[in-house]
Structure formats: C-alpha cells, structure tokens
Coordinates of C-alpha atoms in Angstrom, one line a residue:
M1 CA 74.5 98.4 92.0
D2 CA 71.6 99.4 89.8
A3 CA 72.0 101.3 86.5
D4 CA 70.8 104.6 87.8
A5 CA 73.4 104.6 90.6
I6 CA 76.1 103.6 88.1
S7 CA 75.1 106.4 85.8
A8 CA 75.1 109.0 88.6
G9 CA 78.6 107.9 89.5
R10 CA 79.8 108.3 86.0
Q11 CA 78.3 111.8 85.9
R12 CA 80.1 112.7 89.1
W13 CA 83.4 111.3 87.7
Q14 CA 82.9 113.3 84.4
A15 CA 82.3 116.5 86.2
R16 CA 85.5 116.1 88.3
F17 CA 87.4 115.0 85.2
D18 CA 86.3 118.1 83.3
A19 CA 87.3 120.4 86.2
A20 CA 90.7 118.8 86.5
R21 CA 93.9 119.7 84.6
T22 CA 95.2 117.1 82.2
R23 CA 98.6 116.8 80.5
D24 CA 99.1 118.0 76.9
A25 CA 99.8 114.5 75.4
D26 CA 98.7 112.1 72.8
F27 CA 96.0 109.8 74.3
T28 CA 95.5 107.5 71.3
T29 CA 96.6 103.9 70.6
L30 CA 99.7 103.2 68.5
S31 CA 97.4 102.9 65.5
G32 CA 96.0 106.3 66.2
D33 CA 92.6 105.4 67.7
P34 CA 91.4 107.6 70.5
V35 CA 90.8 106.0 74.0
E36 CA 88.6 107.1 76.8
P37 CA 90.1 108.3 80.1
V38 CA 88.2 105.6 82.0
Y39 CA 86.0 102.6 81.2
G40 CA 83.1 101.2 83.2
P41 CA 79.7 99.5 82.8
R42 CA 77.8 100.6 79.7
P43 CA 74.8 102.8 80.0
H44 CA 71.7 101.0 81.5
D45 CA 73.9 98.1 82.8
T46 CA 73.8 96.9 86.3
Y47 CA 76.8 95.5 88.1
E48 CA 76.6 93.8 91.5
G49 CA 79.0 95.2 94.0
F50 CA 80.1 98.1 91.8
E51 CA 80.2 100.4 94.8
R52 CA 83.4 98.5 95.8
I53 CA 85.0 99.3 92.5
G54 CA 83.6 102.8 91.7
W55 CA 85.2 105.5 89.6
P56 CA 88.6 107.0 89.8
G57 CA 88.9 109.9 92.3
E58 CA 86.0 108.8 94.4
F59 CA 85.6 106.8 97.6
P60 CA 86.7 104.0 98.2
F61 CA 89.4 105.0 95.6
T62 CA 89.9 101.4 94.4
R63 CA 90.5 102.8 90.9
G64 CA 92.9 105.6 92.0
L65 CA 93.0 108.9 93.9
H66 CA 92.4 111.2 90.9
P67 CA 89.7 111.3 88.3
T68 CA 92.3 111.9 85.6
G69 CA 94.5 108.9 86.5
Y70 CA 97.9 109.4 84.8
R71 CA 96.4 111.8 82.3
G72 CA 96.6 114.4 85.0
R73 CA 100.0 113.6 86.2
T74 CA 102.2 110.6 85.7
W75 CA 103.9 108.8 88.5
T76 CA 107.2 110.3 89.8
I77 CA 110.3 108.5 88.7
R78 CA 112.1 108.3 92.0
Q79 CA 115.3 106.2 91.7
F80 CA 116.8 105.0 95.0
A81 CA 120.5 105.7 95.0
G82 CA 123.4 106.2 97.4
F83 CA 127.0 104.8 97.7
G84 CA 130.4 105.8 98.9
N85 CA 130.6 109.4 100.2
A86 CA 128.2 112.3 99.7
E87 CA 130.2 113.7 96.8
Q88 CA 130.0 110.5 94.8
T89 CA 126.3 110.1 95.5
N90 CA 125.7 113.7 94.5
R91 CA 127.2 113.0 91.0
R92 CA 124.8 110.0 90.7
Y93 CA 121.8 112.2 91.6
R94 CA 122.8 114.7 89.0
M95 CA 122.9 111.9 86.4
I96 CA 119.5 110.7 87.4
L97 CA 117.9 114.2 87.3
D98 CA 119.6 115.1 84.0
A99 CA 118.4 111.8 82.5
G100 CA 114.8 112.6 83.4
G101 CA 114.3 111.4 87.0
G102 CA 111.6 113.4 88.8
G103 CA 112.7 113.0 92.4
L104 CA 115.5 111.6 94.6
S105 CA 115.5 108.8 97.1
V106 CA 118.5 108.4 99.4
A107 CA 120.0 105.1 100.3
F108 CA 122.2 105.3 103.5
D109 CA 125.1 103.0 104.4
M110 CA 124.8 100.6 107.4
P111 CA 126.6 102.7 110.0
T112 CA 124.2 105.6 109.2
L113 CA 121.2 103.4 109.3
M114 CA 122.3 102.3 112.8
G115 CA 123.0 105.8 114.0
R116 CA 126.8 105.4 114.2
D117 CA 129.6 107.6 112.9
S118 CA 132.0 106.4 110.2
D119 CA 134.9 106.3 112.7
D120 CA 133.0 104.1 115.1
P121 CA 134.9 100.8 115.5
R122 CA 131.6 99.0 114.6
S123 CA 131.5 100.8 111.3
L124 CA 134.8 99.3 110.1
G125 CA 134.4 97.9 106.6
E126 CA 130.8 99.1 106.1
V127 CA 131.3 102.8 105.3
G128 CA 129.7 103.7 102.0
H129 CA 129.1 100.1 101.0
C130 CA 125.2 99.8 100.9
G131 CA 124.5 103.5 100.6
V132 CA 125.9 106.9 101.3
A133 CA 127.8 107.8 104.6
I134 CA 126.2 110.7 106.4
D135 CA 127.9 111.8 109.6
S136 CA 126.8 115.4 110.0
A137 CA 124.9 118.3 108.3
A138 CA 128.1 119.1 106.3
D139 CA 127.7 115.7 104.5
M140 CA 124.1 116.4 103.8
E141 CA 125.1 119.8 102.3
T142 CA 127.5 118.0 100.0
L143 CA 124.9 115.3 99.1
F144 CA 122.5 118.0 97.7
R145 CA 125.1 120.5 96.4
G146 CA 123.6 122.1 93.2
I147 CA 120.3 120.4 93.8
P148 CA 117.7 123.0 95.0
L149 CA 115.9 121.3 97.9
G150 CA 113.1 123.8 97.7
E151 CA 112.2 122.4 94.2
V152 CA 113.2 118.7 94.2
T153 CA 111.2 116.2 96.3
T154 CA 113.5 113.9 98.3
S155 CA 112.7 110.6 99.9
M156 CA 115.0 109.3 102.6
T157 CA 114.9 105.6 103.5
I158 CA 115.9 105.4 107.1
S159 CA 114.0 104.7 110.3
G160 CA 116.0 104.2 113.5
P161 CA 117.9 107.5 113.3
A162 CA 115.4 109.1 110.9
I163 CA 114.7 112.2 113.1
P164 CA 118.4 113.4 113.5
V165 CA 118.9 112.7 109.7
F166 CA 115.8 114.7 109.0
C167 CA 117.2 117.6 111.1
M168 CA 120.4 117.4 109.0
Y169 CA 118.3 117.6 105.8
L170 CA 116.5 120.7 107.2
V171 CA 119.8 122.4 108.1
A172 CA 121.2 121.6 104.6
A173 CA 118.1 123.3 103.1
E174 CA 118.6 126.3 105.4
R175 CA 122.2 126.6 104.3
Q176 CA 121.0 126.6 100.7
G177 CA 118.7 129.5 101.5
A178 CA 115.6 127.4 101.0
D179 CA 112.5 128.1 103.0
P180 CA 112.0 125.0 105.2
A181 CA 108.3 125.5 105.3
A182 CA 108.2 124.9 101.5
L183 CA 110.1 121.6 101.5
N184 CA 108.4 118.6 100.1
G185 CA 109.5 115.0 100.4
T186 CA 109.2 111.8 102.5
L187 CA 111.0 110.4 105.5
Q188 CA 110.5 106.7 106.1
T189 CA 110.6 106.8 109.9
D190 CA 108.6 103.5 110.1
I191 CA 109.9 101.9 113.2
F192 CA 107.2 99.2 113.4
K193 CA 108.5 97.5 110.3
E194 CA 112.0 97.5 111.7
Y195 CA 110.9 95.3 114.6
I196 CA 108.8 93.2 112.3
A197 CA 111.2 92.7 109.4
Q198 CA 114.3 94.8 108.8
K199 CA 115.8 94.9 112.3
E200 CA 117.4 98.4 112.2
W201 CA 116.2 99.9 115.5
L202 CA 118.1 101.9 118.1
F203 CA 115.8 101.8 121.2
E204 CA 112.8 100.1 122.6
P205 CA 109.5 101.0 120.9
G206 CA 108.4 103.7 123.4
P207 CA 111.2 106.2 122.7
H208 CA 111.0 105.6 119.0
L209 CA 107.3 106.4 119.1
R210 CA 107.9 109.5 121.1
L211 CA 110.3 110.8 118.5
I212 CA 107.9 110.0 115.7
G213 CA 105.1 111.8 117.5
D214 CA 107.3 114.8 117.9
L215 CA 108.1 114.7 114.2
M216 CA 104.4 114.4 113.3
E217 CA 103.6 117.5 115.4
Y218 CA 106.5 119.5 114.0
T219 CA 105.8 118.8 110.3
A220 CA 102.1 119.3 110.7
R221 CA 102.8 122.7 112.2
R222 CA 105.9 123.9 110.3
I223 CA 106.2 121.9 107.0
P224 CA 102.7 121.1 105.8
A225 CA 103.6 119.5 102.5
Y226 CA 106.3 117.2 104.0
K227 CA 105.4 113.6 104.7
P228 CA 107.0 112.5 107.9
L229 CA 106.1 108.8 107.7
S230 CA 106.4 106.4 104.8
V231 CA 104.9 103.2 106.1
S232 CA 106.9 100.4 104.6
G233 CA 105.7 97.1 103.4
Y234 CA 108.6 96.6 101.1
H235 CA 111.0 95.2 103.7
I236 CA 108.2 93.0 105.1
R237 CA 107.7 91.5 101.7
E238 CA 111.4 91.2 101.0
A239 CA 111.7 89.2 104.3
G240 CA 109.4 86.6 102.9
A241 CA 105.8 87.7 103.6
T242 CA 102.9 86.9 101.3
A243 CA 101.2 89.6 99.4
A244 CA 98.3 89.6 101.9
Q245 CA 100.7 89.7 104.8
E246 CA 102.6 92.6 103.3
L247 CA 99.4 94.5 102.8
A248 CA 97.9 93.7 106.2
F249 CA 101.0 94.2 108.3
T250 CA 101.8 97.5 106.5
L251 CA 98.3 99.0 106.8
A252 CA 98.2 97.9 110.4
D253 CA 101.4 99.8 111.0
G254 CA 99.8 102.8 109.4
F255 CA 96.8 102.5 111.7
G256 CA 99.2 102.5 114.6
Y257 CA 100.7 105.8 113.5
V258 CA 97.2 107.2 113.0
E259 CA 96.5 106.2 116.6
L260 CA 99.7 107.9 117.7
G261 CA 98.7 111.1 116.0
L262 CA 95.3 111.0 117.6
A263 CA 96.9 110.3 121.0
R264 CA 99.0 113.5 120.5
G265 CA 95.8 115.5 120.0
L266 CA 96.3 116.0 116.3
D267 CA 93.5 116.5 113.9
V268 CA 93.3 113.4 111.7
N269 CA 92.2 115.5 108.7
T270 CA 95.4 117.5 109.2
F271 CA 98.1 114.9 109.8
A272 CA 96.8 111.9 107.9
P273 CA 97.6 113.4 104.5
G274 CA 101.2 113.4 105.6
L275 CA 101.3 109.6 105.8
S276 CA 102.5 107.8 102.7
F277 CA 103.2 104.1 102.0
F278 CA 106.0 102.1 100.4
F279 CA 105.2 98.8 98.8
D280 CA 107.0 96.0 97.0
A281 CA 106.0 95.1 93.4
H282 CA 106.7 91.4 93.1
I283 CA 106.7 89.1 90.1
D284 CA 103.1 87.7 90.3
F285 CA 101.7 90.3 88.0
F286 CA 97.9 90.2 88.7
E287 CA 98.3 89.5 92.4
E288 CA 100.3 92.7 92.8
I289 CA 97.8 94.8 90.9
A290 CA 95.1 93.5 93.1
K291 CA 97.1 94.2 96.2
F292 CA 97.5 97.9 95.4
R293 CA 93.9 98.3 94.5
A294 CA 92.8 96.6 97.8
A295 CA 95.2 98.8 99.8
R296 CA 93.5 102.0 98.7
R297 CA 90.1 100.6 99.4
I298 CA 90.9 99.3 102.9
W299 CA 92.8 102.5 103.9
A300 CA 89.9 104.8 102.8
R301 CA 87.3 102.7 104.6
W302 CA 89.3 102.5 107.9
M303 CA 90.2 106.2 107.8
R304 CA 86.6 107.2 107.4
D305 CA 84.7 104.6 109.4
V306 CA 87.2 103.8 112.2
Y307 CA 89.3 107.0 112.6
G308 CA 86.8 109.6 111.6
A309 CA 88.6 111.2 108.7
T310 CA 86.1 113.4 106.8
A311 CA 88.5 115.1 104.4
E312 CA 89.1 113.3 101.2
R313 CA 92.9 113.7 101.3
A314 CA 92.9 112.2 104.7
Q315 CA 91.3 109.0 103.2
W316 CA 93.9 108.8 100.4
L317 CA 96.5 106.1 100.4
R318 CA 99.4 107.5 98.5
F319 CA 102.3 105.0 97.8
H320 CA 105.7 104.6 96.4
T321 CA 106.6 101.3 94.9
Q322 CA 110.0 99.6 94.4
T323 CA 110.4 96.5 92.2
A324 CA 111.2 93.3 94.1
G325 CA 114.9 93.1 95.0
V326 CA 114.3 89.6 96.3
S327 CA 113.2 88.5 92.8
L328 CA 116.5 89.4 91.2
T329 CA 119.0 86.6 90.6
A330 CA 122.7 86.4 90.4
Q331 CA 122.4 83.7 87.7
Q332 CA 121.7 85.1 84.2
P333 CA 121.4 88.7 85.6
Y334 CA 120.1 90.2 82.3
N335 CA 116.9 88.4 83.0
N336 CA 116.5 90.9 85.8
V337 CA 115.7 93.6 83.3
V338 CA 112.6 91.6 82.2
R339 CA 111.5 90.9 85.8
T340 CA 111.9 94.6 86.7
A341 CA 109.8 95.7 83.7
V342 CA 107.0 93.3 84.6
E343 CA 107.0 94.3 88.2
A344 CA 107.1 98.0 87.3
L345 CA 104.1 97.6 85.0
A346 CA 102.1 95.9 87.8
A347 CA 102.8 98.9 90.0
I348 CA 101.7 101.3 87.3
L349 CA 98.5 99.4 86.6
G350 CA 97.9 99.3 90.3
G351 CA 98.1 103.1 90.4
T352 CA 101.4 103.8 92.1
N353 CA 102.2 107.5 92.8
S354 CA 106.0 107.1 92.4
L355 CA 108.3 104.2 91.4
H356 CA 111.8 102.9 91.7
T357 CA 113.0 100.3 89.3
N358 CA 115.8 98.0 90.4
A359 CA 119.0 97.6 88.4
L360 CA 120.0 94.3 86.8
D361 CA 123.2 94.0 88.9
E362 CA 121.8 94.8 92.4
T363 CA 121.9 91.2 93.5
L364 CA 125.7 91.4 93.0
A365 CA 126.6 94.9 94.1
L366 CA 125.4 98.5 94.1
P367 CA 124.2 99.5 90.6
S368 CA 126.7 100.6 88.1
E369 CA 126.0 103.8 86.1
Q370 CA 125.0 101.8 83.0
A371 CA 122.7 99.5 85.0
A372 CA 121.2 102.5 86.8
E373 CA 120.5 104.1 83.4
I374 CA 118.8 100.9 82.1
A375 CA 116.6 100.9 85.2
L376 CA 115.6 104.5 84.6
R377 CA 114.9 103.9 80.9
T378 CA 112.7 101.0 81.8
Q379 CA 110.3 103.4 83.5
Q380 CA 110.6 105.9 80.6
V381 CA 109.8 103.2 78.0
L382 CA 106.7 102.2 80.0
M383 CA 105.7 105.9 80.5
E384 CA 106.3 107.1 76.9
E385 CA 105.7 104.1 74.6
T386 CA 103.1 101.7 76.0
G387 CA 99.9 103.7 76.4
V388 CA 99.6 102.9 80.1
T389 CA 99.1 106.5 81.0
S390 CA 96.1 107.0 78.8
V391 CA 93.4 105.1 80.9
A392 CA 92.8 105.1 84.6
D393 CA 92.7 101.6 86.1
P394 CA 92.4 99.9 82.8
L395 CA 91.9 96.5 84.5
G396 CA 89.0 97.7 86.6
G397 CA 86.0 95.4 86.2
A398 CA 88.1 92.4 85.0
W399 CA 86.7 89.3 86.7
Y400 CA 90.0 87.9 87.7
V401 CA 91.4 91.2 89.0
E402 CA 88.3 92.1 90.9
Q403 CA 88.1 88.7 92.6
L404 CA 91.8 88.8 93.5
T405 CA 91.3 92.3 94.9
D406 CA 88.3 91.1 97.1
R407 CA 90.3 88.0 98.2
I408 CA 93.3 89.9 99.3
E409 CA 91.1 92.4 101.1
T410 CA 89.4 89.6 103.0
E411 CA 92.7 88.0 104.0
A412 CA 93.9 91.3 105.2
E413 CA 90.8 91.9 107.3
K414 CA 91.4 88.5 109.0
I415 CA 94.9 89.5 109.9
F416 CA 93.7 92.9 111.3
E417 CA 91.3 90.9 113.6
Q418 CA 94.3 88.8 114.8
I419 CA 96.2 91.9 115.6
K420 CA 93.3 93.5 117.5
E421 CA 92.9 90.3 119.5
R422 CA 96.5 90.4 120.5
G423 CA 95.9 94.0 121.6
R424 CA 92.8 92.9 123.6
R425 CA 94.8 90.3 125.4
A426 CA 97.7 92.7 126.1
V427 CA 95.4 95.4 127.5
P428 CA 92.3 93.5 129.0
D429 CA 90.8 96.7 130.4
G430 CA 90.7 98.3 127.0
K431 CA 92.6 101.4 128.2
H432 CA 95.1 101.4 125.4
P433 CA 98.0 103.9 126.0
I434 CA 97.9 104.8 122.3
G435 CA 95.2 102.7 120.6
P436 CA 94.0 99.1 120.1
I437 CA 95.9 98.4 116.9
T438 CA 99.1 99.8 118.4
S439 CA 98.7 97.6 121.4
G440 CA 98.3 94.6 119.1
L441 CA 101.4 95.6 117.1
L442 CA 103.5 96.0 120.2
A443 CA 102.3 92.7 121.6
G444 CA 103.0 90.9 118.3
I445 CA 106.5 92.4 118.1
E446 CA 107.3 91.5 121.7
D447 CA 106.2 87.8 121.4
G448 CA 107.6 87.3 117.9
W449 CA 104.3 86.7 116.2
F450 CA 105.1 88.9 113.2
T451 CA 108.5 87.4 112.6
G452 CA 107.1 83.9 113.0
Q453 CA 104.3 84.5 110.4
I454 CA 106.9 85.8 107.9
A455 CA 109.3 83.0 108.6
E456 CA 106.6 80.4 107.9
A457 CA 105.6 82.0 104.6
A458 CA 109.2 82.3 103.5
F459 CA 109.8 78.6 104.4
R460 CA 106.7 77.5 102.4
Y461 CA 108.0 79.4 99.4
Q462 CA 111.5 78.0 99.7
Q463 CA 110.2 74.5 99.9
A464 CA 108.1 75.0 96.8
L465 CA 111.2 76.4 95.0
E466 CA 113.4 73.5 95.9
K467 CA 110.7 71.0 94.9
G468 CA 110.4 72.8 91.5
E469 CA 106.8 73.7 92.1
K470 CA 107.7 77.4 91.8
R471 CA 110.1 78.0 88.9
V472 CA 112.7 80.8 88.5
V473 CA 114.4 81.0 85.2
G474 CA 118.1 80.5 85.4
V475 CA 117.9 79.1 88.9
N476 CA 115.9 75.9 88.9
C477 CA 114.9 75.8 85.2
H478 CA 116.4 77.0 81.9
T479 CA 119.8 77.2 83.5
G480 CA 122.0 77.0 80.4
S481 CA 123.4 80.4 79.4
V482 CA 126.0 82.3 77.4
T483 CA 126.0 85.2 79.8
G484 CA 129.4 86.2 81.1
D485 CA 130.5 88.0 84.3
L486 CA 129.2 91.6 84.8
E487 CA 131.4 94.6 85.4
I488 CA 130.1 95.7 88.8
L489 CA 130.5 98.8 90.9
R490 CA 133.1 98.4 93.7
V491 CA 133.4 100.9 96.5
S492 CA 137.0 101.5 97.3
H493 CA 138.2 101.1 100.9
E494 CA 139.8 104.6 100.3
V495 CA 136.2 106.0 100.7
E496 CA 136.2 104.9 104.3
R497 CA 139.6 106.4 105.0
E498 CA 138.7 109.7 103.4
Q499 CA 135.3 109.9 105.2
V500 CA 137.0 109.2 108.6
K501 CA 139.7 111.8 107.9
A502 CA 137.1 114.4 106.9
L503 CA 135.0 113.7 110.0
A504 CA 138.1 114.2 112.2
A505 CA 138.8 117.5 110.5
R506 CA 135.2 118.6 110.9
R507 CA 135.2 117.8 114.6
A508 CA 138.5 119.8 115.1
A509 CA 137.2 122.8 113.3
R510 CA 133.7 123.2 115.0
D511 CA 132.8 125.3 118.0
Q512 CA 133.2 122.7 120.7
A513 CA 131.4 124.8 123.3
A514 CA 128.4 125.2 121.1
V515 CA 128.3 121.4 120.4
H516 CA 128.6 120.6 124.1
G517 CA 125.9 123.1 125.0
A518 CA 123.5 121.9 122.3
L519 CA 124.0 118.3 123.3
A520 CA 123.4 119.1 126.9
A521 CA 120.1 120.8 126.0
L522 CA 119.1 117.7 124.0
R523 CA 119.9 115.4 126.9
E524 CA 117.8 117.5 129.2
A525 CA 114.9 117.4 126.8
A526 CA 115.3 113.6 126.4
R527 CA 115.0 113.2 130.2
G528 CA 111.7 115.2 130.3
E529 CA 108.7 115.4 128.1
A530 CA 109.6 118.4 125.9
G531 CA 109.6 118.1 122.2
L532 CA 113.0 116.9 120.8
I533 CA 113.0 118.4 117.3
E534 CA 114.1 121.9 118.2
P535 CA 117.0 120.9 120.5
M536 CA 118.1 118.3 118.0
L537 CA 118.1 120.9 115.2
E538 CA 120.4 123.1 117.4
A539 CA 122.8 120.3 117.9
V540 CA 122.9 119.6 114.1
R541 CA 123.4 123.3 113.3
A542 CA 126.5 123.1 115.6
E543 CA 127.8 120.1 113.6
A544 CA 127.1 117.5 116.2
T545 CA 127.4 114.1 114.5
L546 CA 124.8 111.5 114.1
G547 CA 126.8 109.1 116.4
E548 CA 127.0 111.8 119.1
I549 CA 123.2 112.5 119.0
C550 CA 122.2 108.8 118.8
G551 CA 124.8 107.8 121.4
L552 CA 123.4 110.4 123.8
L553 CA 119.9 109.1 123.3
R554 CA 121.1 105.5 123.8
E555 CA 122.6 106.5 127.1
E556 CA 119.4 108.1 128.3
W557 CA 116.9 105.5 126.9
G558 CA 118.9 102.3 126.6
T559 CA 118.9 99.9 123.7
Y560 CA 116.6 97.1 122.6
S561 CA 117.2 93.4 122.1
E562 CA 114.8 91.2 120.2
P563 CA 113.2 88.5 122.3
P564 CA 114.3 85.0 121.3
G565 CA 111.9 82.9 119.2
F566 CA 111.9 79.2 118.3

C-alpha cells in the first residue's frame, strides 16, 4: 500500500477515534510516558499488503472491531461457574460479581447437558458434579436470585437442550419482572461442534437445526440484543485440533449458521450481529494471537463477499475466550497459574471481547473458592497493572505476528475448500437444502472426517510429547517439586438427594392439567412445521421439566448415533 493510502487510512481512524467515547483512565507507561492509542507506519512510509492489516475499527478488522481498542471498553471478565445445585452456584455468582466480575457464564452438569432430569436413572452419580443441575424454571429462578437479569449479561454453555434451557432463562427473567426484550447475553446452541468434538447431542442434525432456526427468528424479532448462537471452537481445540483446524472448523460452523439464517429468509444484516464465537487460548503465545487476528479478517471478508453483509456490525467477529483447560496439569498444579496468565495475555493481545481464566485446580476438580478468586485476579492484574489496555493491537505490523496471521489464514482457507468439496460431492446438483458449507459440514460429520482430522492432530502431538520433542514442565521435564496436595472442592452426594427430593415436590405441587396441555401443544408443534419457541415457553411456565420436554422431542424425532470410524 502506498503512503497516501496509508495516510488516508490513519485519518479515517483518527476521525472515528475522536468521535468515540474513551474511558477515564491513565494511558501512560509505568514510568509516566504517554502512549498513543494505536501505532502504524510512519508518515510517508509505504507498507506492502497493509490493506490486510489496516487500522482498528475498519474492514477487515484484523486489528480489532473498535477504533479505540480497550481504551473505549475493556474486555468483559466473564468467569465460567456452576456446581451442585442452583443455590450453591448462586452464591458463587455473587462472589464473582462482588469481586469485580463483569458478566456470568453458566456451567451445567452432565444430566442437564444431555436433556435429562436429576431423577433419571441415567443421571445417577452425575448430578451437580461438572456444573449446576437445572431441572425446571424454578431452578433457573434460584440460580439468578438477587441478580437482575435485565442488567447482567449471562452466557450459557449448553447446546443439545439449549432451547428449552433458554426458555427457562426467559421465564426466570419474567418472574423477576425484567423486560425480556431488554435481555442481553449469549446462548451457545452450537450443535455442529457437538457432532465434531464434544458429543453432547440429542437428535439427528435436522431437528437440531430446526430448533436453532426457530431461535434465530425469535431473538431477531423479540430480543434484538441477545446472541442466540456462540459458535464454539473451544471444544474442538480441547479435543486435539491444531490452531488452524480450530479456526477453520469454527468459522465453517459459523458460515453454516449464516446459511441457516438466510434459508429462513432472515436479513443477514439483522441476524449476523447476533452470532458470536468462543475460542480456546492455548499456550503457544504468538500462534494464538495470530489465530484471533486471522479469525476477524476471514469472517469479515466472507460475510461481505460471500454472504452479502453490508452493515459493519454484520461483518464483525465478536468472541469470548477461555484459557486452555487441556494445558493444565495435575502435576505441580501451581504452574497452572502461570499457564493461564500467559494464555489470557494472548487472548487480550488478540483482541478478545470477553475472557474466562481457568483455575489452577480444574484438572483435579471444580474450582475451589480460593482458586476461583486467583483466576479472577489474574485477569484484573492484566487489566489494571500491565498497560495492555492502552494501545489497540500493539503487535500489529510485527513481522512474526503478521506472517503467522497470514499463514493461519491460508491454512484455514484450504480447509474451507475441503469442506466445500465434501458438500459438492454430497449434493452434486448444487441444490443445497440450506447452503454449500452446511452440506459439507453435514457430510463431514456423517462420514467422520472432522473427528478423524482432530484425532490425527491429537495423535501427532501426543507422539511429540512422549518423545520429549514437546515439553511440559512438571510432566516430562523439571519434574521435581515440593508441592503438596491441594484442598479441592468436593460436591457432596447429598446434593443429588436434595435435588431429586426438590424435583419430586415441585412435580407434586404444579398444575398437572396445565403441564399436560402445554406438552401436548408442544408435541403437536413438533409434528408439524410451526415454530417451537412459544409452545416450549408455555410448557416451561407450567413447570414442565427439562427431561419431560427433551423426552417428548426424542419420542417425536428419534435419537442419533455417531457412525463408527476406524
């Protein structure tokens, strides 16, 4: 790019920066020297390919979505938490918010993630053990007691039964007196990544996509600020994918949901701003920064050039980041504090919009209160003490970072071509029911291509680890330690007994005729083509349980078994 074009870009950035609101904060170094809000080529310099880097707040958004970077608004500290019953988790949420957390993120237990009630025989021994148990709207009420849902943004990490859980969240907000139209938060809902990596689905892909389409229509019409989809690469990376695979598989899933919205007749400029993303921040510092920068650039280009998004917000890739759980070690667990801090810093330098930092003991158990506080303070130290909020994309223009960004983008584009080719083979006449990327995703799920790609990458890394080519402190090098055992959080079996007892009492006290009528209406809607959100809300208002709702849909739609792969 020539000097005149670079100068014009800086002027555009300056005008947008001057028009934006910035925080009242100290933007100087520790020594007291002022720093500029952004750095770029000097006046009269040329820079080949600078249009791919650009300025913050300008297409292709490589350097961030906003001209002010974190001077305008810092990332949201959104700690992921949930254990035991709703009352216990509510206490943890209050601790997080009182200690300076900016938003909530709900972790659900395995029965809830699989759409089963706590008294289901298949739930035995799992209630409250990897997250909070939610059986009905009454549990959701308790979960957020004293926390105004109209004012606090809430993320919920659940996909298979995401829509009935979302309905419980709406009903809890109604019972608080909040205006549902004003709610702001994120529902994961990403069923593609379940088939690819996490394996927590309920039905075949078709019914799940129907539910997601209904949710997209409902929120676009009724709750404009709410984000009904958080497309998740985190679980793909945790399963063993490389950085480029995480990026490509995740963005391809996002393209699939864009195609779903378009197939429903929705305006891309209206629904695309409701899509958000969820990435892993792993331990390779610069590779992760490059991954985040490449993600914004790819998404913006595809949204504009492939899917026709003209509104700037529809081209934005907004993302939450969680530090890498798979990088934590049971050996020498205090080392995990260092790992988490490095990973969090990579996410910040990559421009994350919100962040969860893992606790040092999460490889052993759910976080203790002390470990949760250390994880929270890790973010606060980075935010308040290090100066990383002063300059937008401070590594922009660095040779290594820019070349890494280009390389990861190129690798991702190759993977997109492979996915599209699978779609072409699956639908030779080109008449894709939803869209070409979606056809490729479904074909790759059905024939096990995605899981095979991840398994190969995980196997290569494990081989390198066992040979000592990749080194992990405390595991295959520097193994001597004076560290003793940690005090860990243990969820009592009494939690399950109490939850089952409370559920039985709730069933006995509710209006059974209202429950049966609402479930019958939901069944009728499931058999036809009507939208499912309204009848599901009515069932939830009558205190129908998650297991009853999901069980009904399983009866109507059947279940799904993954095809065997070798």
